[in-house]
Amino acid sequence: TLTAPAPFADETSCQCRAPHEKLTIAQARLGTPVDRPVRVYADGIFDLFHSGHARALMQAKTLFPNSYLLVGVCSDDLTHKFKGFTVMNETERYEALRHCRYVDEVIRDAPWTLTPEFLEKHKIDFVAHDDIPYSSAGSDDVYKHIKEAGMFVPTQRTEGISTSDIITRIVRDYDVYARRNLQRGYTAKELNVSFINEKKYRFQNQVDKMKEKVKNVEEKSKEFVNKVEEKSHDLIQKWEEKSREFIGNFLELFGPDGALVGILPSQGV
């Protein structure tokens, strides 16, 4: 049972002390050494941590029968230098990874390119990442040397979800989110919204509130009319039933064969 977040590599005492014998992928899939799990490494930026990230880590964790998953997360300085600005800062991104159920250990300030020294330090057997060549830092594929060493195992990307997709949605619907956060108490300064736009958004919020009130009144009016119609129908039905009963009783008394015909005296001419 998981009861605590994954430890950071520089704070844990759970070091791999077993002899680090080089494994082939075939050997790892058949079964792991009896004295240790296969140590799998996955790295990334993990900005706006989402299900696509989690699924990739799930795949990395389940590549072999017994795996220990180390996840490297690049720092803000390194990420901004080679990839661009992030929404979440490095501390937030580290913490997001620590609370993913598939992660056994988090390596902060992970390197952009994996060196033999880094792989040896953390006793890494295999590196997991999607198989699309990752061009960066002057290289056509930063994992090329890992693939050539037979240490690369591919994972599959999750279609329809990515950090870039999420940011695109926010940019596309910027006005909607700005208005929402103004309603929730954020200031125009915090949202980097101009004075004119702030007034425009607040006016739009008021218009939307009025529309919602009108909609509610219309719905309640329809509900009231429907209830009146139902009551009217019930009343008409009951009146018809009672009127038929009244006419039937009247005919029983006063009709040609009614009970009162033999009682009343005949009228001579």
Short mmCIF file of the C-alpha atoms (twelve columns), coordinates in Angstrom:
data_MODEL
# 
_entry.id   MODEL 
# 
loop_
_atom_site.group_PDB 
_atom_site.id 
_atom_site.type_symbol 
_atom_site.label_atom_id 
_atom_site.label_alt_id 
_atom_site.label_comp_id 
_atom_site.label_asym_id 
_atom_site.label_seq_id 
_atom_site.Cartn_x 
_atom_site.Cartn_y 
_atom_site.Cartn_z 
_atom_site.pdbx_PDB_model_num 
ATOM 1   C CA . THR A 1   0.000    0.000   0.000   1 
ATOM 2   C CA . LEU A 2   1.347    3.425   -0.934  1 
ATOM 3   C CA . THR A 3   1.513    5.665   2.128   1 
ATOM 4   C CA . ALA A 4   4.090    8.298   1.163   1 
ATOM 5   C CA . PRO A 5   5.379    10.097  -1.944  1 
ATOM 6   C CA . ALA A 6   8.376    8.736   -3.824  1 
ATOM 7   C CA . PRO A 7   11.724   9.834   -2.358  1 
ATOM 8   C CA . PHE A 8   14.200   12.147  -4.036  1 
ATOM 9   C CA . ALA A 9   17.360   10.423  -5.237  1 
ATOM 10  C CA . ASP A 10  19.642   12.738  -3.250  1 
ATOM 11  C CA . GLU A 11  17.726   12.143  -0.019  1 
ATOM 12  C CA . THR A 12  17.017   8.423   -0.086  1 
ATOM 13  C CA . SER A 13  19.048   5.767   1.653   1 
ATOM 14  C CA . CYS A 14  17.694   3.115   -0.749  1 
ATOM 15  C CA . GLN A 15  20.798   2.877   -2.882  1 
ATOM 16  C CA . CYS A 16  21.400   -0.013  -5.264  1 
ATOM 17  C CA . ARG A 17  24.327   -1.851  -3.655  1 
ATOM 18  C CA . ALA A 18  24.142   -5.026  -5.757  1 
ATOM 19  C CA . PRO A 19  26.758   -5.636  -8.451  1 
ATOM 20  C CA . HIS A 20  25.522   -3.875  -11.561 1 
ATOM 21  C CA . GLU A 21  25.699   -6.556  -14.213 1 
ATOM 22  C CA . LYS A 22  24.752   -5.363  -17.679 1 
ATOM 23  C CA . LEU A 23  21.454   -6.860  -18.854 1 
ATOM 24  C CA . THR A 24  19.980   -7.302  -22.289 1 
ATOM 25  C CA . ILE A 25  16.316   -6.471  -22.873 1 
ATOM 26  C CA . ALA A 26  15.621   -10.155 -23.557 1 
ATOM 27  C CA . GLN A 27  17.171   -11.145 -20.207 1 
ATOM 28  C CA . ALA A 28  15.200   -8.491  -18.355 1 
ATOM 29  C CA . ARG A 29  11.934   -9.665  -19.899 1 
ATOM 30  C CA . LEU A 30  12.606   -13.287 -18.998 1 
ATOM 31  C CA . GLY A 31  13.256   -12.451 -15.372 1 
ATOM 32  C CA . THR A 32  15.328   -10.141 -13.255 1 
ATOM 33  C CA . PRO A 33  18.389   -10.933 -11.170 1 
ATOM 34  C CA . VAL A 34  17.392   -12.449 -7.827  1 
ATOM 35  C CA . ASP A 35  19.120   -9.738  -5.816  1 
ATOM 36  C CA . ARG A 36  17.639   -6.608  -7.414  1 
ATOM 37  C CA . PRO A 37  14.935   -5.217  -9.732  1 
ATOM 38  C CA . VAL A 38  15.662   -3.855  -13.197 1 
ATOM 39  C CA . ARG A 39  16.367   -0.141  -12.854 1 
ATOM 40  C CA . VAL A 40  14.453   1.784   -15.534 1 
ATOM 41  C CA . TYR A 41  14.986   5.501   -16.091 1 
ATOM 42  C CA . ALA A 42  12.535   7.935   -17.698 1 
ATOM 43  C CA . ASP A 43  13.058   11.671  -17.957 1 
ATOM 44  C CA . GLY A 44  11.223   14.769  -19.085 1 
ATOM 45  C CA . ILE A 45  9.931    18.216  -18.227 1 
ATOM 46  C CA . PHE A 46  6.499    17.033  -17.018 1 
ATOM 47  C CA . ASP A 47  4.951    20.500  -17.146 1 
ATOM 48  C CA . LEU A 48  1.209    20.542  -16.322 1 
ATOM 49  C CA . PHE A 49  1.465    16.860  -15.372 1 
ATOM 50  C CA . HIS A 50  -1.371   15.007  -17.119 1 
ATOM 51  C CA . SER A 51  -2.650   11.527  -18.021 1 
ATOM 52  C CA . GLY A 52  -0.309   11.261  -21.025 1 
ATOM 53  C CA . HIS A 53  2.677    11.631  -18.700 1 
ATOM 54  C CA . ALA A 54  1.211    9.125   -16.242 1 
ATOM 55  C CA . ARG A 55  0.519    6.548   -18.960 1 
ATOM 56  C CA . ALA A 56  4.093    6.806   -20.256 1 
ATOM 57  C CA . LEU A 57  5.409    6.220   -16.731 1 
ATOM 58  C CA . MET A 58  3.013    3.307   -16.270 1 
ATOM 59  C CA . GLN A 59  4.448    1.734   -19.417 1 
ATOM 60  C CA . ALA A 60  8.012    2.323   -18.193 1 
ATOM 61  C CA . LYS A 61  7.198    0.767   -14.817 1 
ATOM 62  C CA . THR A 62  5.619    -2.342  -16.357 1 
ATOM 63  C CA . LEU A 63  8.192    -3.028  -19.099 1 
ATOM 64  C CA . PHE A 64  9.713    -5.866  -17.065 1 
ATOM 65  C CA . PRO A 65  8.399    -8.289  -14.417 1 
ATOM 66  C CA . ASN A 66  10.199   -6.470  -11.604 1 
ATOM 67  C CA . SER A 67  11.177   -2.845  -12.199 1 
ATOM 68  C CA . TYR A 68  12.358   0.086   -10.126 1 
ATOM 69  C CA . LEU A 69  11.406   3.322   -11.915 1 
ATOM 70  C CA . LEU A 70  13.626   6.369   -11.568 1 
ATOM 71  C CA . VAL A 71  12.266   9.573   -13.083 1 
ATOM 72  C CA . GLY A 72  14.528   12.474  -13.962 1 
ATOM 73  C CA . VAL A 73  13.008   15.972  -14.039 1 
ATOM 74  C CA . CYS A 74  14.937   18.832  -15.643 1 
ATOM 75  C CA . SER A 75  15.375   22.107  -13.766 1 
ATOM 76  C CA . ASP A 76  13.868   25.442  -14.790 1 
ATOM 77  C CA . ASP A 77  17.215   26.831  -15.981 1 
ATOM 78  C CA . LEU A 78  17.913   23.852  -18.213 1 
ATOM 79  C CA . THR A 79  14.360   23.693  -19.565 1 
ATOM 80  C CA . HIS A 80  14.151   27.410  -20.345 1 
ATOM 81  C CA . LYS A 81  17.508   27.204  -22.109 1 
ATOM 82  C CA . PHE A 82  16.718   24.249  -24.381 1 
ATOM 83  C CA . LYS A 83  12.932   24.100  -24.651 1 
ATOM 84  C CA . GLY A 84  11.181   27.218  -23.386 1 
ATOM 85  C CA . PHE A 85  9.242    28.699  -20.502 1 
ATOM 86  C CA . THR A 86  7.173    26.405  -18.277 1 
ATOM 87  C CA . VAL A 87  3.840    26.979  -16.540 1 
ATOM 88  C CA . MET A 88  4.864    25.081  -13.398 1 
ATOM 89  C CA . ASN A 89  8.173    25.798  -11.703 1 
ATOM 90  C CA . GLU A 90  10.657   23.011  -11.005 1 
ATOM 91  C CA . THR A 91  9.552    22.465  -7.399  1 
ATOM 92  C CA . GLU A 92  5.943    21.996  -8.504  1 
ATOM 93  C CA . ARG A 93  7.033    19.599  -11.246 1 
ATOM 94  C CA . TYR A 94  9.208    17.574  -8.850  1 
ATOM 95  C CA . GLU A 95  6.302    17.249  -6.415  1 
ATOM 96  C CA . ALA A 96  3.865    16.218  -9.160  1 
ATOM 97  C CA . LEU A 97  6.132    13.288  -10.067 1 
ATOM 98  C CA . ARG A 98  6.624    12.239  -6.451  1 
ATOM 99  C CA . HIS A 99  2.884    11.678  -6.170  1 
ATOM 100 C CA . CYS A 100 2.514    9.490   -9.263  1 
ATOM 101 C CA . ARG A 101 1.885    5.880   -8.205  1 
ATOM 102 C CA . TYR A 102 4.299    4.398   -10.781 1 
ATOM 103 C CA . VAL A 103 7.349    6.394   -9.658  1 
ATOM 104 C CA . ASP A 104 9.807    4.855   -7.191  1 
ATOM 105 C CA . GLU A 105 12.362   7.666   -7.099  1 
ATOM 106 C CA . VAL A 106 12.692   11.223  -8.462  1 
ATOM 107 C CA . ILE A 107 15.985   12.692  -9.648  1 
ATOM 108 C CA . ARG A 108 15.932   16.478  -9.460  1 
ATOM 109 C CA . ASP A 109 17.871   18.676  -11.891 1 
ATOM 110 C CA . ALA A 110 18.251   15.793  -14.335 1 
ATOM 111 C CA . PRO A 111 20.715   16.262  -17.218 1 
ATOM 112 C CA . TRP A 112 19.485   17.105  -20.718 1 
ATOM 113 C CA . THR A 113 21.792   14.506  -22.262 1 
ATOM 114 C CA . LEU A 114 22.536   11.267  -20.430 1 
ATOM 115 C CA . THR A 115 26.212   10.672  -19.796 1 
ATOM 116 C CA . PRO A 116 27.927   7.355   -18.929 1 
ATOM 117 C CA . GLU A 117 28.773   8.856   -15.533 1 
ATOM 118 C CA . PHE A 118 25.113   9.630   -14.800 1 
ATOM 119 C CA . LEU A 119 23.980   6.156   -15.912 1 
ATOM 120 C CA . GLU A 120 26.628   4.522   -13.723 1 
ATOM 121 C CA . LYS A 121 25.918   6.725   -10.696 1 
ATOM 122 C CA . HIS A 122 22.253   5.713   -10.647 1 
ATOM 123 C CA . LYS A 123 22.878   2.113   -11.784 1 
ATOM 124 C CA . ILE A 124 20.481   2.538   -14.722 1 
ATOM 125 C CA . ASP A 125 19.798   -0.556  -16.806 1 
ATOM 126 C CA . PHE A 126 17.429   0.887   -19.404 1 
ATOM 127 C CA . VAL A 127 16.049   4.252   -20.517 1 
ATOM 128 C CA . ALA A 128 12.352   4.485   -21.432 1 
ATOM 129 C CA . HIS A 129 10.967   7.132   -23.770 1 
ATOM 130 C CA . ASP A 130 8.780    7.341   -26.865 1 
ATOM 131 C CA . ASP A 131 10.623   6.303   -30.008 1 
ATOM 132 C CA . ILE A 132 10.250   9.594   -31.892 1 
ATOM 133 C CA . PRO A 133 13.738   11.124  -32.419 1 
ATOM 134 C CA . TYR A 134 14.134   13.958  -29.921 1 
ATOM 135 C CA . SER A 135 16.209   16.687  -31.568 1 
ATOM 136 C CA . SER A 136 17.678   19.177  -29.121 1 
ATOM 137 C CA . ALA A 137 20.925   20.696  -27.889 1 
ATOM 138 C CA . GLY A 138 22.534   20.343  -31.321 1 
ATOM 139 C CA . SER A 139 21.637   16.662  -31.664 1 
ATOM 140 C CA . ASP A 140 19.231   15.004  -34.073 1 
ATOM 141 C CA . ASP A 141 18.282   12.576  -31.308 1 
ATOM 142 C CA . VAL A 142 19.477   12.979  -27.709 1 
ATOM 143 C CA . TYR A 143 18.779   9.260   -27.110 1 
ATOM 144 C CA . LYS A 144 20.809   8.039   -30.099 1 
ATOM 145 C CA . HIS A 145 23.768   6.841   -28.017 1 
ATOM 146 C CA . ILE A 146 21.380   5.097   -25.604 1 
ATOM 147 C CA . LYS A 147 19.736   3.242   -28.512 1 
ATOM 148 C CA . GLU A 148 23.126   2.246   -29.934 1 
ATOM 149 C CA . ALA A 149 24.112   0.850   -26.522 1 
ATOM 150 C CA . GLY A 150 21.018   -1.387  -26.468 1 
ATOM 151 C CA . MET A 151 19.657   0.387   -23.373 1 
ATOM 152 C CA . PHE A 152 16.620   2.072   -24.950 1 
ATOM 153 C CA . VAL A 153 13.066   0.721   -24.512 1 
ATOM 154 C CA . PRO A 154 10.234   2.577   -26.300 1 
ATOM 155 C CA . THR A 155 6.939    3.685   -24.803 1 
ATOM 156 C CA . GLN A 156 3.872    4.865   -26.683 1 
ATOM 157 C CA . ARG A 157 2.594    8.438   -26.663 1 
ATOM 158 C CA . THR A 158 -1.034   9.070   -25.698 1 
ATOM 159 C CA . GLU A 159 -2.884   10.752  -28.539 1 
ATOM 160 C CA . GLY A 160 -5.061   13.779  -27.830 1 
ATOM 161 C CA . ILE A 161 -3.292   15.037  -24.718 1 
ATOM 162 C CA . SER A 162 -0.062   16.974  -24.258 1 
ATOM 163 C CA . THR A 163 1.212    20.004  -22.394 1 
ATOM 164 C CA . SER A 164 1.193    22.003  -25.637 1 
ATOM 165 C CA . ASP A 165 -2.437   20.993  -26.289 1 
ATOM 166 C CA . ILE A 166 -3.490   22.172  -22.830 1 
ATOM 167 C CA . ILE A 167 -1.699   25.509  -23.239 1 
ATOM 168 C CA . THR A 168 -3.313   25.929  -26.685 1 
ATOM 169 C CA . ARG A 169 -6.774   25.459  -25.145 1 
ATOM 170 C CA . ILE A 170 -6.054   28.098  -22.510 1 
ATOM 171 C CA . VAL A 171 -4.746   30.591  -25.083 1 
ATOM 172 C CA . ARG A 172 -7.693   29.887  -27.412 1 
ATOM 173 C CA . ASP A 173 -10.261  30.414  -24.635 1 
ATOM 174 C CA . TYR A 174 -8.325   33.131  -22.817 1 
ATOM 175 C CA . ASP A 175 -11.321  35.460  -22.401 1 
ATOM 176 C CA . VAL A 176 -13.409  32.710  -20.795 1 
ATOM 177 C CA . TYR A 177 -10.733  31.822  -18.231 1 
ATOM 178 C CA . ALA A 178 -9.913   35.484  -17.497 1 
ATOM 179 C CA . ARG A 179 -13.588  36.201  -16.809 1 
ATOM 180 C CA . ARG A 180 -13.902  33.095  -14.644 1 
ATOM 181 C CA . ASN A 181 -10.901  34.014  -12.488 1 
ATOM 182 C CA . LEU A 182 -12.086  37.604  -12.104 1 
ATOM 183 C CA . GLN A 183 -15.345  36.170  -10.754 1 
ATOM 184 C CA . ARG A 184 -13.374  34.007  -8.348  1 
ATOM 185 C CA . GLY A 185 -11.593  36.982  -6.799  1 
ATOM 186 C CA . TYR A 186 -8.345   37.294  -8.763  1 
ATOM 187 C CA . THR A 187 -7.313   40.862  -9.536  1 
ATOM 188 C CA . ALA A 188 -6.738   42.289  -13.001 1 
ATOM 189 C CA . LYS A 189 -3.092   42.786  -12.041 1 
ATOM 190 C CA . GLU A 190 -2.671   39.101  -11.145 1 
ATOM 191 C CA . LEU A 191 -4.225   38.129  -14.482 1 
ATOM 192 C CA . ASN A 192 -2.214   40.744  -16.412 1 
ATOM 193 C CA . VAL A 193 -5.483   42.178  -17.738 1 
ATOM 194 C CA . SER A 194 -5.723   45.818  -18.838 1 
ATOM 195 C CA . PHE A 195 -8.177   48.251  -17.189 1 
ATOM 196 C CA . ILE A 196 -10.401  48.334  -20.281 1 
ATOM 197 C CA . ASN A 197 -10.465  44.546  -20.621 1 
ATOM 198 C CA . GLU A 198 -11.208  44.148  -16.928 1 
ATOM 199 C CA . LYS A 199 -14.294  46.375  -17.293 1 
ATOM 200 C CA . LYS A 200 -15.307  44.519  -20.450 1 
ATOM 201 C CA . TYR A 201 -14.997  41.117  -18.754 1 
ATOM 202 C CA . ARG A 202 -16.905  42.259  -15.667 1 
ATOM 203 C CA . PHE A 203 -19.672  43.673  -17.862 1 
ATOM 204 C CA . GLN A 204 -19.819  40.369  -19.792 1 
ATOM 205 C CA . ASN A 205 -20.073  38.504  -16.486 1 
ATOM 206 C CA . GLN A 206 -23.012  40.695  -15.455 1 
ATOM 207 C CA . VAL A 207 -24.712  40.088  -18.816 1 
ATOM 208 C CA . ASP A 208 -24.226  36.340  -18.384 1 
ATOM 209 C CA . LYS A 209 -25.745  36.518  -14.894 1 
ATOM 210 C CA . MET A 210 -28.788  38.355  -16.271 1 
ATOM 211 C CA . LYS A 211 -29.128  35.766  -19.044 1 
ATOM 212 C CA . GLU A 212 -28.981  33.006  -16.464 1 
ATOM 213 C CA . LYS A 213 -31.682  34.703  -14.364 1 
ATOM 214 C CA . VAL A 214 -33.936  35.135  -17.399 1 
ATOM 215 C CA . LYS A 215 -33.342  31.500  -18.320 1 
ATOM 216 C CA . ASN A 216 -34.244  30.403  -14.794 1 
ATOM 217 C CA . VAL A 217 -37.414  32.530  -14.851 1 
ATOM 218 C CA . GLU A 218 -38.388  31.045  -18.221 1 
ATOM 219 C CA . GLU A 219 -37.807  27.522  -16.958 1 
ATOM 220 C CA . LYS A 220 -39.808  28.173  -13.812 1 
ATOM 221 C CA . SER A 221 -42.611  29.750  -15.890 1 
ATOM 222 C CA . LYS A 222 -42.701  26.705  -18.160 1 
ATOM 223 C CA . GLU A 223 -42.769  24.476  -15.100 1 
ATOM 224 C CA . PHE A 224 -45.661  26.491  -13.631 1 
ATOM 225 C CA . VAL A 225 -47.628  26.373  -16.907 1 
ATOM 226 C CA . ASN A 226 -47.069  22.621  -17.156 1 
ATOM 227 C CA . LYS A 227 -48.343  22.154  -13.619 1 
ATOM 228 C CA . VAL A 228 -51.416  24.292  -14.340 1 
ATOM 229 C CA . GLU A 229 -52.097  22.262  -17.485 1 
ATOM 230 C CA . GLU A 230 -51.776  19.026  -15.525 1 
ATOM 231 C CA . LYS A 231 -54.123  20.310  -12.797 1 
ATOM 232 C CA . SER A 232 -56.609  21.541  -15.402 1 
ATOM 233 C CA . HIS A 233 -56.566  18.180  -17.123 1 
ATOM 234 C CA . ASP A 234 -57.158  16.420  -13.794 1 
ATOM 235 C CA . LEU A 235 -60.019  18.790  -12.915 1 
ATOM 236 C CA . ILE A 236 -61.700  18.352  -16.317 1 
ATOM 237 C CA . GLN A 237 -61.356  14.584  -16.077 1 
ATOM 238 C CA . LYS A 238 -62.837  14.568  -12.554 1 
ATOM 239 C CA . TRP A 239 -65.687  16.899  -13.648 1 
ATOM 240 C CA . GLU A 240 -66.472  14.597  -16.589 1 
ATOM 241 C CA . GLU A 241 -66.551  11.585  -14.286 1 
ATOM 242 C CA . LYS A 242 -68.772  13.375  -11.763 1 
ATOM 243 C CA . SER A 243 -71.076  14.746  -14.477 1 
ATOM 244 C CA . ARG A 244 -71.570  11.268  -15.932 1 
ATOM 245 C CA . GLU A 245 -72.343  9.994   -12.448 1 
ATOM 246 C CA . PHE A 246 -74.797  12.866  -11.842 1 
ATOM 247 C CA . ILE A 247 -76.604  12.306  -15.168 1 
ATOM 248 C CA . GLY A 248 -76.797  8.576   -14.497 1 
ATOM 249 C CA . ASN A 249 -78.329  9.172   -11.069 1 
ATOM 250 C CA . PHE A 250 -80.766  11.705  -12.515 1 
ATOM 251 C CA . LEU A 251 -81.937  9.241   -15.173 1 
ATOM 252 C CA . GLU A 252 -82.379  6.530   -12.593 1 
ATOM 253 C CA . LEU A 253 -84.770  8.805   -10.713 1 
ATOM 254 C CA . PHE A 254 -86.556  10.777  -13.408 1 
ATOM 255 C CA . GLY A 255 -86.098  8.841   -16.635 1 
ATOM 256 C CA . PRO A 256 -88.900  6.922   -18.426 1 
ATOM 257 C CA . ASP A 257 -88.186  3.889   -16.294 1 
ATOM 258 C CA . GLY A 258 -86.991  5.836   -13.289 1 
ATOM 259 C CA . ALA A 259 -87.863  5.055   -9.702  1 
ATOM 260 C CA . LEU A 260 -90.031  8.154   -9.296  1 
ATOM 261 C CA . VAL A 261 -92.310  7.416   -12.263 1 
ATOM 262 C CA . GLY A 262 -94.496  4.925   -10.343 1 
ATOM 263 C CA . ILE A 263 -94.639  7.135   -7.266  1 
ATOM 264 C CA . LEU A 264 -95.738  10.401  -8.816  1 
ATOM 265 C CA . PRO A 265 -99.591  10.697  -9.446  1 
ATOM 266 C CA . SER A 266 -100.679 10.553  -13.062 1 
ATOM 267 C CA . GLN A 267 -101.884 13.818  -14.528 1 
ATOM 268 C CA . GLY A 268 -105.203 13.548  -16.314 1 
ATOM 269 C CA . VAL A 269 -106.223 15.843  -19.145 1 
# 
